[in-house]
Tab-separated table of N, CA and C in Angstrom:
chain	number	residue	atom	x	y	z
A	1	UNK	N	5.212	-16.059	-1.537
A	1	UNK	CA	3.838	-15.931	-2.178
A	1	UNK	C	3.939	-15.184	-3.428
A	2	UNK	N	3.189	-15.522	-4.372
A	2	UNK	CA	3.307	-14.885	-5.713
A	2	UNK	C	2.447	-13.525	-5.479
A	3	UNK	N	2.620	-12.525	-6.369
A	3	UNK	CA	1.946	-11.203	-6.119
A	3	UNK	C	0.449	-11.518	-6.045
A	4	UNK	N	-0.122	-12.227	-6.783
A	4	UNK	CA	-1.684	-12.452	-6.697
A	4	UNK	C	-2.044	-13.009	-5.355
A	5	UNK	N	-1.254	-13.716	-4.712
A	5	UNK	CA	-1.462	-14.227	-3.317
A	5	UNK	C	-1.197	-13.317	-2.212
A	6	UNK	N	-0.378	-12.282	-2.607
A	6	UNK	CA	0.053	-11.389	-1.604
A	6	UNK	C	-0.568	-9.996	-1.624
A	7	UNK	N	0.116	-9.098	-2.306
A	7	UNK	CA	-0.312	-7.656	-2.323
A	7	UNK	C	-0.916	-7.383	-3.809
A	8	UNK	N	-1.064	-8.372	-4.671
A	8	UNK	CA	-1.680	-8.196	-5.932
A	8	UNK	C	-0.654	-7.685	-6.914
A	9	UNK	N	-0.985	-7.589	-8.154
A	9	UNK	CA	-0.104	-7.162	-9.344
A	9	UNK	C	-0.053	-5.667	-9.176
A	10	UNK	N	1.023	-4.987	-9.753
A	10	UNK	CA	1.076	-3.683	-9.853
A	10	UNK	C	0.202	-3.214	-10.894
A	11	UNK	N	-0.905	-2.399	-10.683
A	11	UNK	CA	-1.676	-1.927	-11.739
A	11	UNK	C	-1.384	-0.522	-12.150
A	12	UNK	N	-0.992	-0.428	-13.495
A	12	UNK	CA	-0.733	0.839	-14.064
A	12	UNK	C	-1.687	1.984	-13.851
A	13	UNK	N	-3.067	1.650	-13.853
A	13	UNK	CA	-4.111	2.494	-13.569
A	13	UNK	C	-4.019	3.173	-12.086
A	14	UNK	N	-3.211	2.605	-11.162
A	14	UNK	CA	-3.121	2.973	-9.969
A	14	UNK	C	-1.917	4.142	-9.866
A	15	UNK	N	-1.448	4.430	-10.872
A	15	UNK	CA	-0.425	5.559	-10.835
A	15	UNK	C	-0.924	6.642	-11.897
A	16	UNK	N	-1.106	7.908	-11.239
A	16	UNK	CA	-1.653	8.947	-11.989
A	16	UNK	C	-1.199	10.370	-11.413
A	17	UNK	N	-1.462	11.443	-12.090
A	17	UNK	CA	-1.047	12.621	-11.602
A	17	UNK	C	-2.275	13.434	-10.980
A	18	UNK	N	-1.936	14.109	-9.809
A	18	UNK	CA	-2.949	14.959	-9.152
A	18	UNK	C	-2.357	16.432	-9.168
A	19	UNK	N	-3.174	17.395	-9.434
A	19	UNK	CA	-2.665	18.841	-9.369
A	19	UNK	C	-2.423	19.145	-8.015
A	20	UNK	N	-1.369	20.069	-7.933
A	20	UNK	CA	-0.954	20.509	-6.582
A	20	UNK	C	-2.137	20.920	-5.729
A	21	UNK	N	-2.981	21.675	-6.319
A	21	UNK	CA	-4.093	22.204	-5.522
A	21	UNK	C	-5.145	21.204	-4.969
A	22	UNK	N	-4.751	20.001	-5.367
A	22	UNK	CA	-5.510	18.786	-4.849
A	22	UNK	C	-5.222	18.322	-3.459
A	23	UNK	N	-4.020	18.956	-3.002
A	23	UNK	CA	-3.474	18.528	-1.691
A	23	UNK	C	-3.554	19.621	-0.669
A	24	UNK	N	-3.858	19.390	0.499
A	24	UNK	CA	-3.683	20.454	1.600
A	24	UNK	C	-2.234	20.635	1.767
A	25	UNK	N	-2.036	22.003	1.822
A	25	UNK	CA	-0.512	22.385	2.120
A	25	UNK	C	0.307	21.787	1.025
A	26	UNK	N	0.256	21.986	-0.281
A	26	UNK	CA	1.014	21.344	-1.235
A	26	UNK	C	2.577	21.759	-1.148
A	27	UNK	N	2.921	22.826	-0.547
A	27	UNK	CA	4.282	23.143	-0.440
A	27	UNK	C	5.002	22.339	0.583
A	28	UNK	N	4.334	21.671	1.480
A	28	UNK	CA	4.977	20.712	2.503
A	28	UNK	C	5.126	19.360	2.080
A	29	UNK	N	4.427	19.033	0.858
A	29	UNK	CA	4.386	17.557	0.358
A	29	UNK	C	5.793	17.091	-0.076
A	30	UNK	N	6.247	15.885	0.412
A	30	UNK	CA	7.472	15.363	0.083
A	30	UNK	C	7.418	14.080	-0.592
A	31	UNK	N	8.379	13.773	-1.342
A	31	UNK	CA	8.476	12.378	-1.944
A	31	UNK	C	8.418	11.267	-0.865
A	32	UNK	N	7.417	10.357	-1.206
A	32	UNK	CA	7.042	9.233	-0.332
A	32	UNK	C	6.122	9.580	0.683
A	33	UNK	N	5.619	10.678	0.766
A	33	UNK	CA	4.433	10.923	1.707
A	33	UNK	C	3.201	10.103	1.370
A	34	UNK	N	2.508	9.684	2.287
A	34	UNK	CA	1.425	8.936	2.059
A	34	UNK	C	0.062	9.576	2.571
A	35	UNK	N	-1.066	9.690	1.981
A	35	UNK	CA	-2.239	10.362	2.269
A	35	UNK	C	-3.475	9.387	2.040
A	36	UNK	N	-4.492	9.703	2.752
A	36	UNK	CA	-5.771	8.881	2.517
A	36	UNK	C	-6.649	9.870	1.603
A	37	UNK	N	-7.243	9.472	0.677
A	37	UNK	CA	-8.089	10.317	-0.175
A	37	UNK	C	-9.300	9.480	-0.475
A	38	UNK	N	-10.379	10.193	-1.019
A	38	UNK	CA	-11.515	9.577	-1.492
A	38	UNK	C	-11.448	8.978	-2.844
A	39	UNK	N	-11.877	7.872	-3.117
A	39	UNK	CA	-11.838	7.307	-4.442
A	39	UNK	C	-13.107	7.651	-5.176
A	40	UNK	N	-13.126	7.545	-6.457
A	40	UNK	CA	-14.268	8.037	-7.306
A	40	UNK	C	-15.533	7.345	-6.759
A	41	UNK	N	-15.484	6.166	-6.175
A	41	UNK	CA	-16.694	5.460	-5.712
A	41	UNK	C	-17.010	5.864	-4.213
A	42	UNK	N	-16.202	6.697	-3.685
A	42	UNK	CA	-16.466	7.334	-2.334
A	42	UNK	C	-15.723	6.539	-1.180
A	43	UNK	N	-14.915	5.601	-1.523
A	43	UNK	CA	-14.279	4.710	-0.608
A	43	UNK	C	-12.903	5.491	-0.216
A	44	UNK	N	-12.154	5.118	0.738
A	44	UNK	CA	-10.999	5.725	1.204
A	44	UNK	C	-9.973	4.969	0.560
A	45	UNK	N	-8.881	5.611	-0.030
A	45	UNK	CA	-7.734	4.833	-0.754
A	45	UNK	C	-6.471	5.528	-0.177
A	46	UNK	N	-5.382	4.835	0.017
A	46	UNK	CA	-4.159	5.287	0.371
A	46	UNK	C	-3.369	5.678	-0.923
A	47	UNK	N	-2.691	6.938	-0.921
A	47	UNK	CA	-1.913	7.273	-2.145
A	47	UNK	C	-0.518	7.688	-1.484
A	48	UNK	N	0.405	7.381	-2.427
A	48	UNK	CA	1.813	7.558	-2.007
A	48	UNK	C	2.435	8.457	-3.097
A	49	UNK	N	3.126	9.531	-2.875
A	49	UNK	CA	3.818	10.535	-3.710
A	49	UNK	C	4.899	9.893	-4.132
A	50	UNK	N	5.002	9.694	-5.414
A	50	UNK	CA	6.138	8.977	-6.041
A	50	UNK	C	7.098	9.914	-6.972
A	51	UNK	N	6.469	11.068	-7.316
A	51	UNK	CA	7.233	12.170	-8.048
A	51	UNK	C	6.684	13.467	-7.734
A	52	UNK	N	7.567	14.419	-7.566
A	52	UNK	CA	6.973	15.818	-7.483
A	52	UNK	C	7.376	16.459	-8.872
A	53	UNK	N	6.282	17.039	-9.372
A	53	UNK	CA	6.390	17.756	-10.650
A	53	UNK	C	6.218	19.252	-10.410
A	54	UNK	N	6.353	20.104	-11.313
A	54	UNK	CA	6.349	21.611	-11.101
A	54	UNK	C	4.872	21.903	-10.806
A	55	UNK	N	3.853	21.383	-11.391
A	55	UNK	CA	2.501	21.812	-11.131
A	55	UNK	C	1.539	20.670	-10.517
A	56	UNK	N	2.111	19.539	-10.345
A	56	UNK	CA	1.362	18.271	-9.820
A	56	UNK	C	2.191	17.419	-9.045
A	57	UNK	N	1.568	16.388	-8.500
A	57	UNK	CA	2.405	15.210	-7.900
A	57	UNK	C	1.912	14.013	-8.608
A	58	UNK	N	2.855	13.012	-8.850
A	58	UNK	CA	2.504	11.683	-9.476
A	58	UNK	C	2.351	10.939	-8.256
A	59	UNK	N	1.229	10.129	-8.205
A	59	UNK	CA	0.954	9.325	-7.060
A	59	UNK	C	0.727	7.940	-7.371
A	60	UNK	N	0.787	7.110	-6.435
A	60	UNK	CA	0.656	5.436	-6.608
A	60	UNK	C	-0.382	5.107	-5.744
A	61	UNK	N	-1.462	4.290	-6.086
A	61	UNK	CA	-2.399	3.872	-5.038
A	61	UNK	C	-2.119	2.367	-4.882
A	62	UNK	N	-1.118	1.863	-5.583
A	62	UNK	CA	-0.819	0.327	-5.358
A	62	UNK	C	-0.011	0.255	-4.063
A	63	UNK	N	-0.115	-1.005	-3.364
A	63	UNK	CA	0.523	-1.367	-2.265
A	63	UNK	C	2.145	-1.253	-2.649
A	64	UNK	N	2.873	-0.731	-1.716
A	64	UNK	CA	4.312	-0.652	-2.074
A	64	UNK	C	4.925	-2.076	-2.483
A	65	UNK	N	4.392	-3.151	-2.067
A	65	UNK	CA	4.855	-4.601	-2.351
A	65	UNK	C	4.145	-5.174	-3.601
A	66	UNK	N	3.213	-4.440	-4.082
A	66	UNK	CA	2.362	-4.911	-5.242
A	66	UNK	C	3.435	-5.435	-6.384
A	67	UNK	N	3.022	-6.446	-7.001
A	67	UNK	CA	3.762	-6.953	-8.088
A	67	UNK	C	5.092	-7.667	-7.694
A	68	UNK	N	5.220	-7.830	-6.403
A	68	UNK	CA	6.509	-8.445	-5.948
A	68	UNK	C	6.177	-9.821	-5.390
A	69	UNK	N	7.174	-10.752	-5.397
A	69	UNK	CA	7.091	-12.006	-4.807
A	69	UNK	C	7.367	-11.828	-3.316
A	70	UNK	N	6.537	-12.291	-2.401
A	70	UNK	CA	6.900	-12.031	-0.984
A	70	UNK	C	7.248	-13.381	-0.349
A	71	UNK	N	8.389	-13.277	0.363
A	71	UNK	CA	8.953	-14.434	1.118
A	71	UNK	C	9.051	-14.241	2.603
A	72	UNK	N	8.604	-15.253	3.294
A	72	UNK	CA	8.557	-14.964	4.708
A	72	UNK	C	9.630	-15.871	5.350
A	73	UNK	N	10.457	-15.241	6.163
A	73	UNK	CA	11.400	-16.068	6.983
A	73	UNK	C	10.963	-16.208	8.527
A	74	UNK	N	10.727	-17.263	9.040
A	74	UNK	CA	10.195	-17.349	10.449
A	74	UNK	C	11.015	-18.366	11.166
A	75	UNK	N	10.925	-18.212	12.441
A	75	UNK	CA	11.610	-19.083	13.325
A	75	UNK	C	10.651	-19.563	14.325
A	76	UNK	N	10.366	-20.831	14.404
A	76	UNK	CA	9.541	-21.545	15.487
A	76	UNK	C	10.207	-21.516	16.677
A	77	UNK	N	9.554	-20.744	17.786
A	77	UNK	CA	10.216	-20.690	18.981
A	77	UNK	C	9.783	-21.659	20.005
A	78	UNK	N	8.655	-22.308	19.811
A	78	UNK	CA	8.219	-23.217	20.776
A	78	UNK	C	7.088	-23.922	20.044
A	79	UNK	N	6.766	-25.202	20.413
A	79	UNK	CA	5.734	-26.126	19.925
A	79	UNK	C	4.903	-26.634	21.114
A	80	UNK	N	3.671	-26.633	20.922
A	80	UNK	CA	2.816	-27.167	22.166
A	80	UNK	C	1.691	-27.989	21.545
A	81	UNK	N	1.080	-28.866	22.013
A	81	UNK	CA	-0.013	-29.684	21.602
A	81	UNK	C	-1.275	-28.667	21.628
A	82	UNK	N	-2.182	-28.947	20.653
A	82	UNK	CA	-3.228	-28.106	20.544
A	82	UNK	C	-4.366	-28.475	21.644
A	83	UNK	N	-4.995	-27.398	22.040
A	83	UNK	CA	-5.947	-27.606	23.164
A	83	UNK	C	-7.249	-28.322	22.595
A	84	UNK	N	-8.124	-28.924	23.424
A	84	UNK	CA	-9.188	-29.554	23.167
A	84	UNK	C	-10.067	-28.482	22.317
A	85	UNK	N	-10.248	-27.377	22.895
A	85	UNK	CA	-10.869	-26.252	22.085
A	85	UNK	C	-10.371	-26.106	20.692
A	86	UNK	N	-9.048	-25.907	20.487
A	86	UNK	CA	-8.479	-25.639	19.214
A	86	UNK	C	-8.866	-26.838	18.296
A	87	UNK	N	-8.707	-27.972	18.747
A	87	UNK	CA	-8.925	-29.178	17.961
A	87	UNK	C	-10.396	-29.238	17.620
A	88	UNK	N	-11.282	-28.877	18.525
A	88	UNK	CA	-12.711	-28.901	18.075
A	88	UNK	C	-13.028	-27.771	17.079
A	89	UNK	N	-12.386	-26.666	17.251
A	89	UNK	CA	-12.730	-25.559	16.319
A	89	UNK	C	-12.105	-25.899	14.930
A	90	UNK	N	-10.910	-26.546	14.799
A	90	UNK	CA	-10.243	-26.988	13.455
A	90	UNK	C	-11.146	-28.188	12.871
A	91	UNK	N	-11.718	-28.954	13.626
A	91	UNK	CA	-12.591	-30.014	13.069
A	91	UNK	C	-13.931	-29.385	12.595
A	92	UNK	N	-14.368	-28.469	13.370
A	92	UNK	CA	-15.650	-27.719	12.892
A	92	UNK	C	-15.356	-27.005	11.532
A	93	UNK	N	-14.205	-26.478	11.364
A	93	UNK	CA	-14.007	-25.724	10.005
A	93	UNK	C	-13.903	-26.592	9.062
A	94	UNK	N	-13.151	-27.763	9.190
A	94	UNK	CA	-12.997	-28.875	8.194
A	94	UNK	C	-14.397	-29.402	7.870
A	95	UNK	N	-15.277	-29.722	8.726
A	95	UNK	CA	-16.548	-30.258	8.652
A	95	UNK	C	-17.453	-29.333	7.592
A	96	UNK	N	-17.341	-27.947	7.799
A	96	UNK	CA	-18.202	-27.114	7.244
A	96	UNK	C	-17.426	-26.414	5.880
A	97	UNK	N	-16.413	-27.159	5.524
A	97	UNK	CA	-15.529	-26.573	4.266
A	97	UNK	C	-16.506	-26.357	3.194
A	98	UNK	N	-16.399	-25.267	2.578
A	98	UNK	CA	-17.264	-24.849	1.372
A	98	UNK	C	-18.694	-24.601	1.618
A	99	UNK	N	-19.018	-24.449	2.963
A	99	UNK	CA	-20.413	-24.023	3.293
A	99	UNK	C	-20.719	-22.594	3.304
A	100	UNK	N	-19.808	-21.825	2.972
A	100	UNK	CA	-20.080	-20.447	3.001
A	100	UNK	C	-19.693	-19.704	1.595
A	101	UNK	N	-19.896	-18.467	1.532
A	101	UNK	CA	-19.630	-17.643	0.322
A	101	UNK	C	-18.242	-17.067	0.239
A	102	UNK	N	-17.364	-17.479	1.169
A	102	UNK	CA	-16.077	-17.048	1.209
A	102	UNK	C	-15.641	-15.836	2.183
A	103	UNK	N	-16.883	-15.431	2.840
A	103	UNK	CA	-16.661	-14.292	3.884
A	103	UNK	C	-16.636	-15.005	5.171
A	104	UNK	N	-15.529	-15.546	5.584
A	104	UNK	CA	-15.499	-16.358	6.802
A	104	UNK	C	-15.068	-15.531	7.934
A	105	UNK	N	-14.579	-14.363	7.700
A	105	UNK	CA	-14.195	-13.481	8.776
A	105	UNK	C	-12.676	-13.672	9.214
A	106	UNK	N	-12.004	-14.498	8.381
A	106	UNK	CA	-10.566	-14.692	8.623
A	106	UNK	C	-9.597	-13.624	7.945
A	107	UNK	N	-10.165	-12.551	7.325
A	107	UNK	CA	-9.403	-11.585	6.918
A	107	UNK	C	-9.359	-11.609	5.320
A	108	UNK	N	-9.623	-12.650	4.693
A	108	UNK	CA	-9.575	-12.736	3.109
A	108	UNK	C	-10.551	-13.627	2.674
A	109	UNK	N	-10.994	-13.572	1.364
A	109	UNK	CA	-12.006	-14.367	0.739
A	109	UNK	C	-11.305	-15.712	0.235
A	110	UNK	N	-11.965	-16.689	0.537
A	110	UNK	CA	-11.500	-17.993	-0.054
A	110	UNK	C	-12.599	-18.993	0.292
A	111	UNK	N	-12.485	-20.080	-0.336
A	111	UNK	CA	-13.365	-21.291	-0.019
A	111	UNK	C	-12.748	-22.162	1.122
A	112	UNK	N	-13.313	-22.566	2.120
A	112	UNK	CA	-12.855	-23.369	3.095
A	112	UNK	C	-13.071	-24.823	2.710
């Protein structure tokens, strides 16, 4: 999967410096530590410490795999025929392709 289809492009704006006093127990913070912090909009975001500076920490809010092409290696262990219920559900999804705003509940936004 290309970055835009997986974890997104690495955004330079996602890397910034935070003063040491912006962290609880700054003396115990280590390289690679991850924290949940409020964003300017009030949402929670994950931040990862990528550099320890004398008076601050450089952090990254990008996913660790952002900007990378992701490849999956899978092994099919078994195959079985679809149940009548699964076939009906798949047919129903195909019949309603494009009928919604992209929020289908399948974990990401797209048009069916």
